[in-house]
Every structure is written in structure tokens, then in C-alpha cells.
mmCIF file of C-alpha atoms in Angstrom:
data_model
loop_
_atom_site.group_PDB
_atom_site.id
_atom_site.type_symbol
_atom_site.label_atom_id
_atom_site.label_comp_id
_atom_site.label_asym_id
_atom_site.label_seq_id
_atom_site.Cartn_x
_atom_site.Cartn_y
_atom_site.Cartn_z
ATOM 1 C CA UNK A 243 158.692 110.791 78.511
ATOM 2 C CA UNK A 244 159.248 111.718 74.914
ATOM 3 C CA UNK A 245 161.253 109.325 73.195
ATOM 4 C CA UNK A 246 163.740 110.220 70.740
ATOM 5 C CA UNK A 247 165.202 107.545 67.816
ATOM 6 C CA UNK A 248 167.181 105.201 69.355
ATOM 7 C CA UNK A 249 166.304 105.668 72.853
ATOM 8 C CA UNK A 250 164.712 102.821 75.481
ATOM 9 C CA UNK A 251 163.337 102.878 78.465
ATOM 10 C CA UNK A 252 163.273 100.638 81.845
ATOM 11 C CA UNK A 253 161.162 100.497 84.962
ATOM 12 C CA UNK A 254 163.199 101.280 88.069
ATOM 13 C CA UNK A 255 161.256 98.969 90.615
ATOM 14 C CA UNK A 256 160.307 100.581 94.271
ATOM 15 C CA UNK A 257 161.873 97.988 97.017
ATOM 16 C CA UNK A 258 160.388 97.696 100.188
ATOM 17 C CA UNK A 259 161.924 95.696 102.897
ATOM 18 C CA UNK A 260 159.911 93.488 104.922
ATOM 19 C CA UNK A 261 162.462 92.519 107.395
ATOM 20 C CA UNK A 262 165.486 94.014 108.515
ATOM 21 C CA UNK A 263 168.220 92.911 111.310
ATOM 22 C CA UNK A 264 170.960 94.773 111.586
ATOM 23 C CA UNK A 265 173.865 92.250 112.369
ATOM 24 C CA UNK A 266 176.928 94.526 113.184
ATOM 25 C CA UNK A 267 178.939 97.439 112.028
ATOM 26 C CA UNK A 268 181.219 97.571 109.752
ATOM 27 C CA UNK A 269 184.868 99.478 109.831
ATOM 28 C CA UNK A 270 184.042 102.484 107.715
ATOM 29 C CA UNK A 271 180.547 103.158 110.143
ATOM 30 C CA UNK A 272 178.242 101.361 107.773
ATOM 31 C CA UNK A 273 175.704 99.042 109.082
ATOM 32 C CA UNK A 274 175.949 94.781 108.543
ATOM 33 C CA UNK A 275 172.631 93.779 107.909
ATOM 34 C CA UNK A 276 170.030 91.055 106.758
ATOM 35 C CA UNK A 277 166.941 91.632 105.438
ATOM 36 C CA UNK A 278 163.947 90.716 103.418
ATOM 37 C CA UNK A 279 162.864 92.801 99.971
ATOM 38 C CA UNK A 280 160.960 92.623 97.347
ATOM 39 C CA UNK A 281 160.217 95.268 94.708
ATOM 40 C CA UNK A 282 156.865 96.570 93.389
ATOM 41 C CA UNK A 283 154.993 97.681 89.990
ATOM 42 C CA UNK A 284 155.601 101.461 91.208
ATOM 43 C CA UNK A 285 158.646 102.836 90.735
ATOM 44 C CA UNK A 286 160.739 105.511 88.548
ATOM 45 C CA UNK A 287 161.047 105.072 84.904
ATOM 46 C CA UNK A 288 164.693 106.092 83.145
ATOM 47 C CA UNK A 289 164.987 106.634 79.678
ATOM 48 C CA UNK A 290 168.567 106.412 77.679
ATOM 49 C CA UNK A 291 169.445 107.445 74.116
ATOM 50 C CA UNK A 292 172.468 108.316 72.061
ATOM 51 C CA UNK A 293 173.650 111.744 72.424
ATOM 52 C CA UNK A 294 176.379 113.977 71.608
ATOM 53 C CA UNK A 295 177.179 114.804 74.677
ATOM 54 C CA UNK A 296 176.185 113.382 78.124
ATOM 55 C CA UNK A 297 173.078 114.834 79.316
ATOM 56 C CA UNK A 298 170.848 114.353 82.503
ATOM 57 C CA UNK A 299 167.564 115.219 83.057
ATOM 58 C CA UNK A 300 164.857 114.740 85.415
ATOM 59 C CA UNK A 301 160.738 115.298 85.435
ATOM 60 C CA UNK A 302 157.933 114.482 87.345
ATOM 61 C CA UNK A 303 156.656 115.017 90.588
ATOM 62 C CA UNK A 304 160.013 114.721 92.556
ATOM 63 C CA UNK A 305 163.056 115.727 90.387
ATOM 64 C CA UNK A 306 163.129 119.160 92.254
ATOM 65 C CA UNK A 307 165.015 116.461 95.208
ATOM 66 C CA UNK A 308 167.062 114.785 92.997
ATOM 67 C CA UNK A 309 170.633 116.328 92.864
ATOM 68 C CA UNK A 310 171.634 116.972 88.769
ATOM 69 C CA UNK A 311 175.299 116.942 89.370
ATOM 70 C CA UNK A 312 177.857 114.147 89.907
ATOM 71 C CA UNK A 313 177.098 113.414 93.583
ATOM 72 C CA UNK A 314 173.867 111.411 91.546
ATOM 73 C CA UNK A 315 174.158 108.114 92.001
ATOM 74 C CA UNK A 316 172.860 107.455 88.046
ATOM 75 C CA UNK A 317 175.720 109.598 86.836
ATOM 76 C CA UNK A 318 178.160 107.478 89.481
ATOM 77 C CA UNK A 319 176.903 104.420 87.703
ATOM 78 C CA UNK A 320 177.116 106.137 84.372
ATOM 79 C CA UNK A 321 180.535 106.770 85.208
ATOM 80 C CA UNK A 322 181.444 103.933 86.923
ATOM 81 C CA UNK A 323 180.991 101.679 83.957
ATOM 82 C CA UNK A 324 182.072 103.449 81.474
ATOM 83 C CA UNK A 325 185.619 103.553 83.110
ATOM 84 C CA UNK A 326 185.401 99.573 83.938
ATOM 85 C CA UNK A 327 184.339 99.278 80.310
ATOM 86 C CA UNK A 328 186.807 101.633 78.618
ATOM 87 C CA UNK A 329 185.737 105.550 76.994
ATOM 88 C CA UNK A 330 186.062 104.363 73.496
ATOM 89 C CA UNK A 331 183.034 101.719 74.032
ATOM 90 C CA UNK A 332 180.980 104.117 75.835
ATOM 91 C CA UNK A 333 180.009 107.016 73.776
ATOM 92 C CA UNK A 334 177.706 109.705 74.906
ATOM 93 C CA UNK A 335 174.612 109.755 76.077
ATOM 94 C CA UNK A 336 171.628 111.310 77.325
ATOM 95 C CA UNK A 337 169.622 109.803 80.782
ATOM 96 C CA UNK A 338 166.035 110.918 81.319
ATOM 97 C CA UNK A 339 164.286 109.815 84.800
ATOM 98 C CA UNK A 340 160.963 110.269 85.656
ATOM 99 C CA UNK A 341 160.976 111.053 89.305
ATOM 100 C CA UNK A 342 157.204 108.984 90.904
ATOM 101 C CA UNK A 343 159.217 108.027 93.810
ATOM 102 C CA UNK A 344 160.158 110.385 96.749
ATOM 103 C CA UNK A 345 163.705 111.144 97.239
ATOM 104 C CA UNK A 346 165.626 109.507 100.579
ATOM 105 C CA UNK A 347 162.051 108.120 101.530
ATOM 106 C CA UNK A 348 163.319 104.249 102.242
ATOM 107 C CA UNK A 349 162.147 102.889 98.802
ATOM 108 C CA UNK A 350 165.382 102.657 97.415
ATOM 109 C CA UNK A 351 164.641 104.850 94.277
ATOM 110 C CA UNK A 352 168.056 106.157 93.804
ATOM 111 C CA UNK A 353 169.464 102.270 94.128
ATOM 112 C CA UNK A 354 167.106 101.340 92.000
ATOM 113 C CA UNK A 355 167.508 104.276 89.144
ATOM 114 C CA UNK A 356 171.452 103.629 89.322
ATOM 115 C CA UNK A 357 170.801 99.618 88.746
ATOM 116 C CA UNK A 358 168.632 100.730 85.778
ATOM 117 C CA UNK A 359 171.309 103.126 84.408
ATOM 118 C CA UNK A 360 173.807 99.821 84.781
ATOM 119 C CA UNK A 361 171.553 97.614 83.031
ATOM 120 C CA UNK A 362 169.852 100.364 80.313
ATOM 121 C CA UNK A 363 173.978 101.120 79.830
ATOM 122 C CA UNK A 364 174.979 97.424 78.749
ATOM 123 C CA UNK A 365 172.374 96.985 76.237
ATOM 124 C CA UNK A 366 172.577 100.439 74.885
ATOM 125 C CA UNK A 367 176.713 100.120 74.743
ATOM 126 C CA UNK A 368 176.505 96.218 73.890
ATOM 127 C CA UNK A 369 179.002 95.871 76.611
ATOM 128 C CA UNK A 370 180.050 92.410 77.141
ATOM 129 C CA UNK A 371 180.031 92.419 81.183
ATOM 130 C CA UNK A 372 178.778 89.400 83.127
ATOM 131 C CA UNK A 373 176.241 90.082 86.299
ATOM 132 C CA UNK A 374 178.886 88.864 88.591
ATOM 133 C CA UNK A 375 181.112 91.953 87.567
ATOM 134 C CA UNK A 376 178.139 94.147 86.861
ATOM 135 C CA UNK A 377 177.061 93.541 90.613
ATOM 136 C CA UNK A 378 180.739 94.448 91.350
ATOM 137 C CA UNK A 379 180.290 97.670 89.910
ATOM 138 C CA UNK A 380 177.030 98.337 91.337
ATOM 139 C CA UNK A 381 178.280 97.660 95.105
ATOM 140 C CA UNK A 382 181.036 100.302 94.804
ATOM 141 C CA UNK A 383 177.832 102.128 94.350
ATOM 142 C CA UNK A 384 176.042 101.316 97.435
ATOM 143 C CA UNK A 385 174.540 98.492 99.186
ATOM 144 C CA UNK A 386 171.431 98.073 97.795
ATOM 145 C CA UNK A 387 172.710 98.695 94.078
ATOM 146 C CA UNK A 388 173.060 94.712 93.631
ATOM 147 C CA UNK A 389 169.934 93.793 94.830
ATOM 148 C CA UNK A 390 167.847 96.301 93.194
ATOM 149 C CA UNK A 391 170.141 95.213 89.673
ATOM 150 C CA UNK A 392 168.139 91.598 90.300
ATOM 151 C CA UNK A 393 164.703 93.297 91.132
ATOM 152 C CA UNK A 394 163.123 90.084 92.504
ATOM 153 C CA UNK A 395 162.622 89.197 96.205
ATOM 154 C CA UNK A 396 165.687 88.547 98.067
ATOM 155 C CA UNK A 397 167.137 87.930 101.853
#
């Protein structure tokens, strides 16, 4: 990734799950479940900056599979926060990812990306925003979103 002035970048971790028990169903159809994952070296790497607009882009080996309009769940996060955090905090800005991991391969690459967009997005915006409520915001995202915002072996 080039980087531009002002931009950072984070490692979007890979998590694999070594166990997994599903434990019931839920009302909406969704699965109840327990399991075991950690997260690995490999993973995607997502790149933020200032912008004057918002932008979105995607290279490497997979970003022909990853969508580039709002069904992606980086711009949901994106998005997400910057309503929870108000529009005059969050200015624009532009997202880069680096697509190493394959799309909807079990992995949890998009989980993952989106937790890095949270976290790249309160130290970009200096948002004041606790992990309690940043995990909030991350499981109206999916599942896996809070786990993959710790990035460190869980059950």
C-alpha cells in the first residue's frame, strides 16, 4: 500500500476456530454457539487517511470478491460509528484494504477488516469511546466483530 501523509495502517488478523458447538438457535434464525479462536500473523492489512471525501478501495489478490458498496461490512462499521459518535467528529476519509485473505472462506476476514476499521477509526477521529461500547457497535455488526476487535484467543 502507498501511504499518503497522515494515513496508518493495521493488521486485520485471520481467526481460525478450533472448536465450535453450536448451542441453540436463536429467534431471528441465527445460530447460539461456543467456540474456541485464536487469530494468526496472516491476515488483511487496512490502511486509513484523511480525505475529502469518503473513499474505499481494495487491492490484492482477492478484492475482485469483496463488494465496494454499502452492503461492506468496513463501510457498515465506518458508518456505524460515525453515527454513534456524531458527523461533526467524524470527517472524511479514505479506507484502503489489502485483500490476502479469501472472501466468505471461514477466516473471518470481513469481521476482522470491520474490527480494524472500528479501531483504525478511533485513533484516527480521537474518539473518546470505551471497548465496552466499541464492542457494542461492533456486534450490531455481526457476531464475530467483538472478538476479532480483541484479536487474542478467546472461548
Amino acid at each position: 500500500m502507498d501511504s499518503d501523509i497522515g494515513s496508518r495502517s493495521w493488521h486485520a488478523h485471520a481467526k481460525i476456530n478450533l472448536a465450535l458447538h453450536v448451542t441453540g438457535r436463536r429467534p431471528d434464525g441465527y445460530h447460539l454457539i461456543e467456540s474456541l479462536a485464536v487469530f494468526t500473523r496472516f491476515g488483511d492489512r487496512v490502511e486509513i487517511a484523511p480525505a475529502d471525501s469518503d473513499e474505499f478501495t481494495v487491492s490484492g489478490r482477492y478484492a475482485p470478491a469483496v463488494p465496494l458498496d454499502a452492503s461492506n461490512l468496513m463501510l457498515k462499521a465506518r458508518d456505524a460509528l460515525r453515527q454513534t459518535a456524531g458527523h461533526e467528529r467524524t470527517p472524511p476519509v479514505a479506507i484502503r484494504l489489502e485483500k490476502n485473505l479469501p472472501v466468505a472462506s471461514g477466516v473471518g476476514g470481513g469481521s476482522s477488516d470491520a474490527a480494524t476499521v472500528l479501531r483504525g477509526l478511533v485513533e484516527t477521529w480521537a474518539l473518546d469511546i470505551d471497548g465496552a461500547e466499541l464492542a457494542r457497535i461492533g456486534l450490531s455488526l455481526g457476531a464475530d466483530v467483538p472478538m476479532c476487535l480483541a484479536a487474542k484467543p478467546l472461548v
